[in-house]
Coordinates of C-alpha atoms and ligand atoms in Angstrom, one line a residue:
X1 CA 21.0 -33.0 79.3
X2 CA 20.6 -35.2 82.3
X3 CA 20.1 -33.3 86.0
X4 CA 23.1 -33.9 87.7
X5 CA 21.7 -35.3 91.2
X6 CA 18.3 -35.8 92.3
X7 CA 17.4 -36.6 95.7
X8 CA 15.5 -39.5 96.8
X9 CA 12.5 -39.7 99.5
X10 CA 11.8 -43.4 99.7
X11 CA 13.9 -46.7 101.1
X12 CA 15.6 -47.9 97.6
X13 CA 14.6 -51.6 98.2
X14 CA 11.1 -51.2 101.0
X15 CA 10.2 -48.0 99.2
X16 CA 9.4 -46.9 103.0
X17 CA 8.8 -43.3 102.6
X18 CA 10.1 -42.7 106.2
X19 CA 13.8 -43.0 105.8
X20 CA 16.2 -41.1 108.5
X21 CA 19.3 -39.5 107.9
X22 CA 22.2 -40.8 110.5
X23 CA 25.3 -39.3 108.6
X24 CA 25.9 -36.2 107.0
X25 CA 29.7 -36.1 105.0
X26 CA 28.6 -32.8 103.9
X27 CA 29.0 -32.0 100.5
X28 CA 32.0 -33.4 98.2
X29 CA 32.7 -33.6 94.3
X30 CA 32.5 -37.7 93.1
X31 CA 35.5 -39.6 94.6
X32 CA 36.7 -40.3 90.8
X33 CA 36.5 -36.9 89.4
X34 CA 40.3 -36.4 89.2
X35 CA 41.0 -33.1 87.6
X36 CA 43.6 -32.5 85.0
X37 CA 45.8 -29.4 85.4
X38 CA 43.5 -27.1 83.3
X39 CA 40.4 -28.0 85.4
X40 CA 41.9 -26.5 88.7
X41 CA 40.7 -23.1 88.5
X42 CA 37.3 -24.0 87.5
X43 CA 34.3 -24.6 89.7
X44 CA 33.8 -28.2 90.9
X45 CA 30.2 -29.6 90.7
X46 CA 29.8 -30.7 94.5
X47 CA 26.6 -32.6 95.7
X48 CA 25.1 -33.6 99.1
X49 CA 26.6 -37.2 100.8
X50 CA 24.2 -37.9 103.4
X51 CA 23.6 -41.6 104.6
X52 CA 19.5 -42.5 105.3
X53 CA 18.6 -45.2 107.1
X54 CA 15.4 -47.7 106.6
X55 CA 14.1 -49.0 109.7
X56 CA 11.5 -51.1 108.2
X57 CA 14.0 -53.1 106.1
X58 CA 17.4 -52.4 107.7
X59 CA 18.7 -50.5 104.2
X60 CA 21.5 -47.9 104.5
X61 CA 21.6 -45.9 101.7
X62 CA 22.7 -42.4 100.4
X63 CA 19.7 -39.7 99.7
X64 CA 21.6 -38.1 96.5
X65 CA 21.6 -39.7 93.5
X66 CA 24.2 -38.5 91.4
X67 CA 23.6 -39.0 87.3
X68 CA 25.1 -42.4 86.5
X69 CA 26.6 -40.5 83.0
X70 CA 28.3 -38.3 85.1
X71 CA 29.9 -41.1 87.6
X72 CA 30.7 -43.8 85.2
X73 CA 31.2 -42.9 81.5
X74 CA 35.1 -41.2 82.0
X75 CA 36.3 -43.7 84.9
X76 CA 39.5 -43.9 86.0
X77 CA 39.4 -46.6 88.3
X78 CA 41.0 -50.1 86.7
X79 CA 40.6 -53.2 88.6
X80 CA 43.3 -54.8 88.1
X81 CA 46.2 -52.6 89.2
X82 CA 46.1 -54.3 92.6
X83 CA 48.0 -58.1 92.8
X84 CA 45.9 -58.9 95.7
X85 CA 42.9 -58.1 93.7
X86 CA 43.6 -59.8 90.9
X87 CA 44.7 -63.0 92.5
X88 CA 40.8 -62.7 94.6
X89 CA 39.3 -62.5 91.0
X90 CA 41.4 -65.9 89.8
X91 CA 40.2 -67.8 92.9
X92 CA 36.3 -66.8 91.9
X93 CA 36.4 -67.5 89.0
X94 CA 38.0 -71.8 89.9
X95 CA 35.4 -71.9 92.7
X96 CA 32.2 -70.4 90.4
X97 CA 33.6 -72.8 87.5
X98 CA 33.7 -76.0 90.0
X99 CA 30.8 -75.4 92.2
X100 CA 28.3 -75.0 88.8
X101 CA 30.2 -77.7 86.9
X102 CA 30.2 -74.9 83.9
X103 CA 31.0 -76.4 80.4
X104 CA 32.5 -74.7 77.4
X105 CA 29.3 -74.0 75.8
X106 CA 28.1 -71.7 79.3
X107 CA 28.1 -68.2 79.0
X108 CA 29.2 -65.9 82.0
X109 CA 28.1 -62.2 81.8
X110 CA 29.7 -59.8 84.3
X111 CA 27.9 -56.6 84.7
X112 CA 30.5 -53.9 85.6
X113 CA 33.4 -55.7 84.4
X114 CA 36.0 -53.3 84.3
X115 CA 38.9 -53.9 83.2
X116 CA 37.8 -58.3 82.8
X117 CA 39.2 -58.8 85.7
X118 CA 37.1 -61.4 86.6
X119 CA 36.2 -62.4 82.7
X120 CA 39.8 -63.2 82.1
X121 CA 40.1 -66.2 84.5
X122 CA 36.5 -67.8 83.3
X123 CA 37.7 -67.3 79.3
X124 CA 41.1 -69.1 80.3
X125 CA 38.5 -72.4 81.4
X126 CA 37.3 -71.9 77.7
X127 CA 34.0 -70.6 79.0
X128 CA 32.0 -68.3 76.8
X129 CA 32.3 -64.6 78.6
X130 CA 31.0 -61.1 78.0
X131 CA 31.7 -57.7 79.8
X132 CA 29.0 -54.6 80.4
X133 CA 30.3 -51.5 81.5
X134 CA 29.8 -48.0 80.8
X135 CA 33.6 -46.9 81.4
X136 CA 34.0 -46.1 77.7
X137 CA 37.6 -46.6 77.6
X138 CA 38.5 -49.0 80.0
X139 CA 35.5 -51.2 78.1
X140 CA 37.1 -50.5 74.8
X141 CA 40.6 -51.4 76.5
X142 CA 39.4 -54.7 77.9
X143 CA 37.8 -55.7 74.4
X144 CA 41.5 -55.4 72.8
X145 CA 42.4 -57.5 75.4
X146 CA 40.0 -60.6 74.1
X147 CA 37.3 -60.0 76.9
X148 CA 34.0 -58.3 74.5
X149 CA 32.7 -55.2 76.9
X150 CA 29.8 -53.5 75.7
X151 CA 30.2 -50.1 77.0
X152 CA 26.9 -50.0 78.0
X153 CA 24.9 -49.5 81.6
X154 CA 22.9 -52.8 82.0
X155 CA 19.0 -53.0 81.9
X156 CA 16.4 -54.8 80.3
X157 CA 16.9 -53.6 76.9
X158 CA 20.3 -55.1 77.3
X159 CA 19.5 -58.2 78.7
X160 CA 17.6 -59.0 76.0
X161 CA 20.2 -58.2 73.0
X162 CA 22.5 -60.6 74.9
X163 CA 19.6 -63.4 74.7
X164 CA 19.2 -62.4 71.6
X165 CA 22.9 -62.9 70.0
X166 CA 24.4 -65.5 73.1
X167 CA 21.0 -67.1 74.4
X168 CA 20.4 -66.9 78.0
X169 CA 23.7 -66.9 80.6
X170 CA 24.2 -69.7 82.9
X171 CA 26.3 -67.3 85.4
X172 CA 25.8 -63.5 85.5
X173 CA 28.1 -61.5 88.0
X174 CA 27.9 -58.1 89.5
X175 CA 31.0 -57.5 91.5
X176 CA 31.2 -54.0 93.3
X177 CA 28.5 -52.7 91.0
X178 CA 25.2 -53.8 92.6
X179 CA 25.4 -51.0 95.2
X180 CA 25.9 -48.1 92.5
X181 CA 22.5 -48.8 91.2
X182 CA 19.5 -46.5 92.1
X183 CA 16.9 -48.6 90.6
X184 CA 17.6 -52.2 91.7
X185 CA 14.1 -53.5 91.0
X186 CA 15.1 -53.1 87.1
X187 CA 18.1 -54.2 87.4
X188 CA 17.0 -57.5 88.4
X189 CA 14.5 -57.6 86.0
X190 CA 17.4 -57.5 83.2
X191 CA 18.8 -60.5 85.5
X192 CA 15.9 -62.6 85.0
X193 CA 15.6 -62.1 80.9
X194 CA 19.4 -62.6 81.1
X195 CA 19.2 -65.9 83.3
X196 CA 19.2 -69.7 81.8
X197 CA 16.2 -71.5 83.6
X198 CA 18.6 -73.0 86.1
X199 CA 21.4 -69.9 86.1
X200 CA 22.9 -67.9 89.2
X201 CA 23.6 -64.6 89.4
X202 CA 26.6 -63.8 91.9
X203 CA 27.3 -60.3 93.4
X204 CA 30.0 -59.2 95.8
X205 CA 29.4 -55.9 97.8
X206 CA 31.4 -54.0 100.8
X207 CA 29.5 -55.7 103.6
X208 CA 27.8 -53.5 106.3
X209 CA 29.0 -55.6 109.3
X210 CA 32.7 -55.0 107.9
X211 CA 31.7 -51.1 107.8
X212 CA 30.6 -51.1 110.8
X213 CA 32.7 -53.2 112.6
X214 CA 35.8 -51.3 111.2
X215 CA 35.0 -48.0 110.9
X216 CA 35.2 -48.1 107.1
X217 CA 33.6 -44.4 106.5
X218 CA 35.2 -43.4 103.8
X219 CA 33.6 -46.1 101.3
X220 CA 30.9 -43.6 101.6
X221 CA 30.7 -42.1 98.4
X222 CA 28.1 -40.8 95.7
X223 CA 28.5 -44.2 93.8
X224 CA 27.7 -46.7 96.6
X225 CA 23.9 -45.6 96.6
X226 CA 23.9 -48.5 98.9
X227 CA 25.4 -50.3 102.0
X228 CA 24.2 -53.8 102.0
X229 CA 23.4 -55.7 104.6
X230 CA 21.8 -59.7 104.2
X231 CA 18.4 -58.6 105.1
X232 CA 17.6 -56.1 103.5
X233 CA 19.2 -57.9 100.1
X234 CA 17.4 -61.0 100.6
X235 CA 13.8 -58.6 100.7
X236 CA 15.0 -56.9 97.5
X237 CA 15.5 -59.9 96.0
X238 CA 12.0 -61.8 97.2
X239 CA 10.4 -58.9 95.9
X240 CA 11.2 -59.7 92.3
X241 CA 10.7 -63.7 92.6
X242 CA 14.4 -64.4 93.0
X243 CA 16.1 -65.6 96.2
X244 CA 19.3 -65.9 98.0
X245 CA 20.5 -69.2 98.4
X246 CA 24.0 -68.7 100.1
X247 CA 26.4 -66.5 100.8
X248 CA 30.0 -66.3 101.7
X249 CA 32.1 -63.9 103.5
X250 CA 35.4 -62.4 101.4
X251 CA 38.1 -60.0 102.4
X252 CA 37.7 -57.3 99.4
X253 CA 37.5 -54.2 100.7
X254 CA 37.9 -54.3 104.0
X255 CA 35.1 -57.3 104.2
X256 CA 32.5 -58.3 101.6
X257 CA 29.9 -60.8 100.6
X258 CA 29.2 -63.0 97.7
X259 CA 25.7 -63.6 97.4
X260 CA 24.8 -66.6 95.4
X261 CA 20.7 -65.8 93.8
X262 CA 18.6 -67.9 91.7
X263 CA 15.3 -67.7 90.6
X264 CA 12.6 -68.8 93.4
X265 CA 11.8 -72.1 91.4
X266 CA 14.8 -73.7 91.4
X267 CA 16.0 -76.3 93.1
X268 CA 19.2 -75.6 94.8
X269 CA 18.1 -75.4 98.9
X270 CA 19.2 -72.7 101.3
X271 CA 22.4 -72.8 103.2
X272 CA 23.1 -72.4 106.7
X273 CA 25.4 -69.3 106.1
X274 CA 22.5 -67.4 105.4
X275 CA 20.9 -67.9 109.0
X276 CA 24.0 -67.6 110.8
X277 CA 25.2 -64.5 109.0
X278 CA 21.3 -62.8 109.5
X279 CA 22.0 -64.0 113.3
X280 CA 25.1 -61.9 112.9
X281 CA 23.6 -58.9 111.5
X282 CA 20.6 -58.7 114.3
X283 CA 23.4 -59.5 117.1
X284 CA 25.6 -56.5 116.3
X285 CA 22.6 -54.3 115.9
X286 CA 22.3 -53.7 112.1
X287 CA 18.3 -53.3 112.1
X288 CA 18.8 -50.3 114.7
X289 CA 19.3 -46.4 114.2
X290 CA 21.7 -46.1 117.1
X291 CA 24.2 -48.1 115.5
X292 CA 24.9 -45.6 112.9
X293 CA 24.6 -42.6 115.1
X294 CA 27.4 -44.3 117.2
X295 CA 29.2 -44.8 113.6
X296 CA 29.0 -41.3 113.1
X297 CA 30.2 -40.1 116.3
X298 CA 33.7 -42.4 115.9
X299 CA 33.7 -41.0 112.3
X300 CA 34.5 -37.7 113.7
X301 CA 36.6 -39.2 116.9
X302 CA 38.8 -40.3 114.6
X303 CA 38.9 -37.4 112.4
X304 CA 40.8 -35.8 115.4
X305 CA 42.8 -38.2 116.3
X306 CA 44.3 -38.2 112.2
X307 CA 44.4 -34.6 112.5
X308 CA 46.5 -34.4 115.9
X309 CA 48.8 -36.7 114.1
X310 CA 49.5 -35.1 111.1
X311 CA 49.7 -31.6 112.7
X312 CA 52.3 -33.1 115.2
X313 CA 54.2 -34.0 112.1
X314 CA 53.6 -30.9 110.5
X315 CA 55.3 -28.7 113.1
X316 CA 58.4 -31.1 113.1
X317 CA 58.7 -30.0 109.4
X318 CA 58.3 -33.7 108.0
X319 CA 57.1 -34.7 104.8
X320 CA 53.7 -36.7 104.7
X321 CA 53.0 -37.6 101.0
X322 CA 50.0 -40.5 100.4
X323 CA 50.2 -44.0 98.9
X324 CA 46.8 -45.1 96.5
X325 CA 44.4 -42.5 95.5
X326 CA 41.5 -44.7 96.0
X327 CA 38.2 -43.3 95.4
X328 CA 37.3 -43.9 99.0
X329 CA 40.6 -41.9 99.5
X330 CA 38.4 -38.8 98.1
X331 CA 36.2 -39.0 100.8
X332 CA 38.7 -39.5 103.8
X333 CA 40.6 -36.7 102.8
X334 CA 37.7 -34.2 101.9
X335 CA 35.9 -34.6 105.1
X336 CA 39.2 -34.6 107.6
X337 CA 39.8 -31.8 105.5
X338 CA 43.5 -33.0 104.6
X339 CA 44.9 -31.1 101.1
X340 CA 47.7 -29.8 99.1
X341 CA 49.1 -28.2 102.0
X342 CA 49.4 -31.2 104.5
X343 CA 49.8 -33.9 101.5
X344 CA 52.5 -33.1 99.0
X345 CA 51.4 -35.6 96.7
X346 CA 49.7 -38.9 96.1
X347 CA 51.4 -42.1 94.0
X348 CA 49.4 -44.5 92.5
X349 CA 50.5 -47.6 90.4
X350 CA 47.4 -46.6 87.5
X351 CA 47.9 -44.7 84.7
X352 CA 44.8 -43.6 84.1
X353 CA 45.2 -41.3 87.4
X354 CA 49.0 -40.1 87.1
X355 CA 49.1 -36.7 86.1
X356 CA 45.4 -35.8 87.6
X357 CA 44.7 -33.9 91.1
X358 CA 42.2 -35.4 93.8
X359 CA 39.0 -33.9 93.5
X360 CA 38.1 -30.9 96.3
X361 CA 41.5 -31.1 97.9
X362 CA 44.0 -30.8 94.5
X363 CA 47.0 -33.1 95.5
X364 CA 48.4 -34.2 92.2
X365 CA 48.8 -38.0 91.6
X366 CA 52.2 -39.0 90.5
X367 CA 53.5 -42.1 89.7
X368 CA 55.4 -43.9 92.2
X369 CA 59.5 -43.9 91.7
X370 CA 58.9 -40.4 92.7
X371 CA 59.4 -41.6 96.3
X372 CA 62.5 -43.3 95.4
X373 CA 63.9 -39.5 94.4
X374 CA 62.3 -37.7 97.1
X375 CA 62.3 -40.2 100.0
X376 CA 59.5 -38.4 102.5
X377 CA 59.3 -38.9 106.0
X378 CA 55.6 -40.5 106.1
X379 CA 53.4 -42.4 103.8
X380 CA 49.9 -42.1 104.5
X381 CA 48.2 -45.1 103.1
X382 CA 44.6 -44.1 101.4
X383 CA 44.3 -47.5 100.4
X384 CA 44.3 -49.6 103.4
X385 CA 42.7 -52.2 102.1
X386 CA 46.0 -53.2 100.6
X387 CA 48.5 -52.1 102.9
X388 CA 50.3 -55.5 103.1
X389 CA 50.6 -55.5 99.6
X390 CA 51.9 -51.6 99.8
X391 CA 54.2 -52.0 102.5
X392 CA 55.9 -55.0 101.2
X393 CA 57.0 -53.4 97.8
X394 CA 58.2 -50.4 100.5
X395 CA 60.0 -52.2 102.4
X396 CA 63.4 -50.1 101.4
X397 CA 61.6 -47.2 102.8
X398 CA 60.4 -48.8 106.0
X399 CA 64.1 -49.9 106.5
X400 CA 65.9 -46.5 105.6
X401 CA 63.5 -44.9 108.3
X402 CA 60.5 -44.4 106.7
X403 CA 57.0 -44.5 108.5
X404 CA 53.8 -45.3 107.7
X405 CA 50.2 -43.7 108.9
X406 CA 47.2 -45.8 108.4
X407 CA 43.9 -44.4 108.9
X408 CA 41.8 -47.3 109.0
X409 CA 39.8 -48.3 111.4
X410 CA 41.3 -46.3 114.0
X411 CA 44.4 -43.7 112.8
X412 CA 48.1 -45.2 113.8
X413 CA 51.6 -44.6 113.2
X414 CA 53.9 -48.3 111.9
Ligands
LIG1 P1 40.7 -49.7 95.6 C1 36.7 -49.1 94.1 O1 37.0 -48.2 95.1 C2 35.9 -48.5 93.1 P2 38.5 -47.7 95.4 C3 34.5 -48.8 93.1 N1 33.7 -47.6 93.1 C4 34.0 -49.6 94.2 O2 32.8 -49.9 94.2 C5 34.9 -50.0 95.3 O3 36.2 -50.2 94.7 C6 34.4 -51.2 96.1 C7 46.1 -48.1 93.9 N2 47.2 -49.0 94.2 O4 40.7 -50.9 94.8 C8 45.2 -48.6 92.8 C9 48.4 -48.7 93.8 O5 48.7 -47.7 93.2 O6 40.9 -49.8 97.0 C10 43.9 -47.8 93.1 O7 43.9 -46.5 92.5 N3 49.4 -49.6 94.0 C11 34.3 -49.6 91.8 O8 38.9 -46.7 94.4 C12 43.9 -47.7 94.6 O9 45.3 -47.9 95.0 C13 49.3 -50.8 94.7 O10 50.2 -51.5 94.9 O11 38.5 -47.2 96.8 C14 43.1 -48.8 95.2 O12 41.7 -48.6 95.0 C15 47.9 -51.1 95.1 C16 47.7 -52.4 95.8 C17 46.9 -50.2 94.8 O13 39.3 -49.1 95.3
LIG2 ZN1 13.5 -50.1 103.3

């Protein structure tokens, strides 16, 4: 039986022992524990979602670490149920397939692939491509669809059976994975068995700045063990003999950052991004405590302000259902304290959620042509980072009176 969270005392990529807490969510269940109907009377596991800061490094990270078994074996999340999504994963893929001049005999490995989002776009270049994820099903799901997943959590051991069977991997990815790993110093050691001589390894993570910048508190969760700034990656990554070599800026998720990483004897030279972006980062404060103390005092700022806005609404008798049940939506709506009472219900577009209730605050999922039958007054959309794409196929609602609340980066009615 694994322990179900254990709490960390040292900086994640510094090992610093003196990390300082800034923000303090309280306690909340995992974002993707969606309960079925049966599970609603029992006792939900809840664990601590505190955010420590390293000031010798500049890391943000959480101090619980939730068992990965727990977090990632029954997930419900599925890539590919967003357009916009899907179409960013297309557009990788050309670029990583132009840039590295890949051939049919490379192999790409994509740790955390989901649902292949991103492996279906290389295999249609004819490249070699195989998926790692733990998400039993989803892995088994994306297999029938002709992308191999090993439903396995990456490490060493790994790494090697895939050198083994395939030889060594010319591209690895990690997309929205590398900050849901406690112990990044082996997971980079996997990367380098993994790695042809010449190979890159590509990850994309929610970028700090973008968090900052817009508020974005509610991609606090127990599986982002980290919030990644430049600095601190490009530390992690010296640490092991690896190196970042460039970096781009990409709109995922309210704002992330492809980081291009090879090993330190290669020959591909630094780009300019990566000063100007570290410029960036030490310009808006990112190396300082203060600026997440101020983070947490908007956090709650705006807590109010959603709250005034909904209890308004509430007293005129209209009905606010949400749109997305994201898991950052889990978070948002356990710490504004926002539940079956105030939301009727939640659609989502994924299957694998319709049906289930939102963990700690037990609004039931439902599919989403129960709008079209119940037409509500407001649609509060969770997952803002695709509200164009939401508003658009709701456009019917917008023009027979509907409203919309979004509650990212600052609460507003449209
Ligand atoms: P979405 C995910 O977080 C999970 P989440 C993960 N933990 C991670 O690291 C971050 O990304 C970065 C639905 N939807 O992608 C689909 C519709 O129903 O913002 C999803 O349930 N209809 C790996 O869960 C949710 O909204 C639609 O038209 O916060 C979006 O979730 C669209 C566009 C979305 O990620
Ligand atoms: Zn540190």
């Amino acid at each position: 039986m694994h322990r179900q969270v254990i709490a960390r005392t040292s900086c994640r990529v510094c090992h610093n022992k003196k990390i300082v807490k800034v923000i303090d969510l309280g306690s909340t269940p995992a974002a993707n524990a969606f309960l079925t109907k049966k599970q609603l009377n029992k006792l939900e596991p809840i664990f601590p979602l505190q955010v420590f800061f390293c000031s010798r490094c500049g890391q943000l990270q959480l101090g619980h670490v939730v068992a990965p078994e727990l977090l990632f074996r029954n997930y419900v999340y599925a890539s590919s149920t967003s357009a916009t999504f899907r179409n960013h994963f297309v557009g990788y893929a050309q670029k990583i397939y132009q840039r590295f001049k890949l051939t049919v005999n490379s192999l790409v490995v994509d740790i955390g692939s989901n649902d292949g989002i991103l492996l279906k776009p290389f295999k249609q270049y004819g490249l070699k491509v195989l998926g790692i994820d733990p998400a039993r099903r989803i892995a088994r799901q994306a297999t029938k669809e002709g992308i191999p997943t090993w439903p396995e959590f990456f490490d060493s051991q790994v790494a090697k059976k895939i050198v083994e069977k395939f030889g060594p991997a010319q591209i690895v990815t990690a997309n929205n994975v590398f900050a849901h790993v406690d112990n990044l110093s082996e997971l980079i050691k996997g990367i380098k068995i993994l790695l042809a001589k010449d190979g890159v390894f590509v990850i994309e993570v929610p970028y700090l700045a973008n968090l900052i910048k817009k508020n974005l508190f509610d991609t606090i969760y127990h599986e982002h063990l980290s919030y990644f700034s430049l600095r601190p990656l490009i530390k992690l990554f010296s640490l092991q003999k690896m190196m970042v070599f460039d970096v781009e800026r990409v709109s995922s998720h309210g704002g992330s950052i492809r980081v291009f990483t090879q090993s330190i004897n290669s020959p591909r030279q630094v780009s300019d991004r990566v000063k100007s972006l570290l410029s960036l980062e030490k310009k808006m404060g990112l190396n300082k405590k203060l600026t997440y103390v101020k983070l947490a005092q908007i956090i709650n700022q705006n807590r109010m302000r959603l709250k005034n806005i909904i209890d308004k609404l509430i007293s005129q008798d209209k009905q606010i259902i949400g749109y997305g049940a994201p898991a950052k939506g889990n978070t948002l709506l356990n710490y504004f304290k926002i539940d079956k009472h105030i939301l009727k219900y939640i659609v989502d577009d994924s299957s694998y959620k319709q049906g289930l209730f939102t963990p700690g605050t037990h609004i039931q999922v439902a599919n989403p042509n129960r709008i079209v039958k119940d037409k509500p007054d407001y649609i509060l959309i969770l997952a803002w980072n695709f509200a164009n794409e939401i508003m658009e196929k709701l456009h019917w609602f917008k023009k027979t009176g509907g409203k919309f609340i979004i509650p990212i980066p600052r609460p507003k009615v449209v």
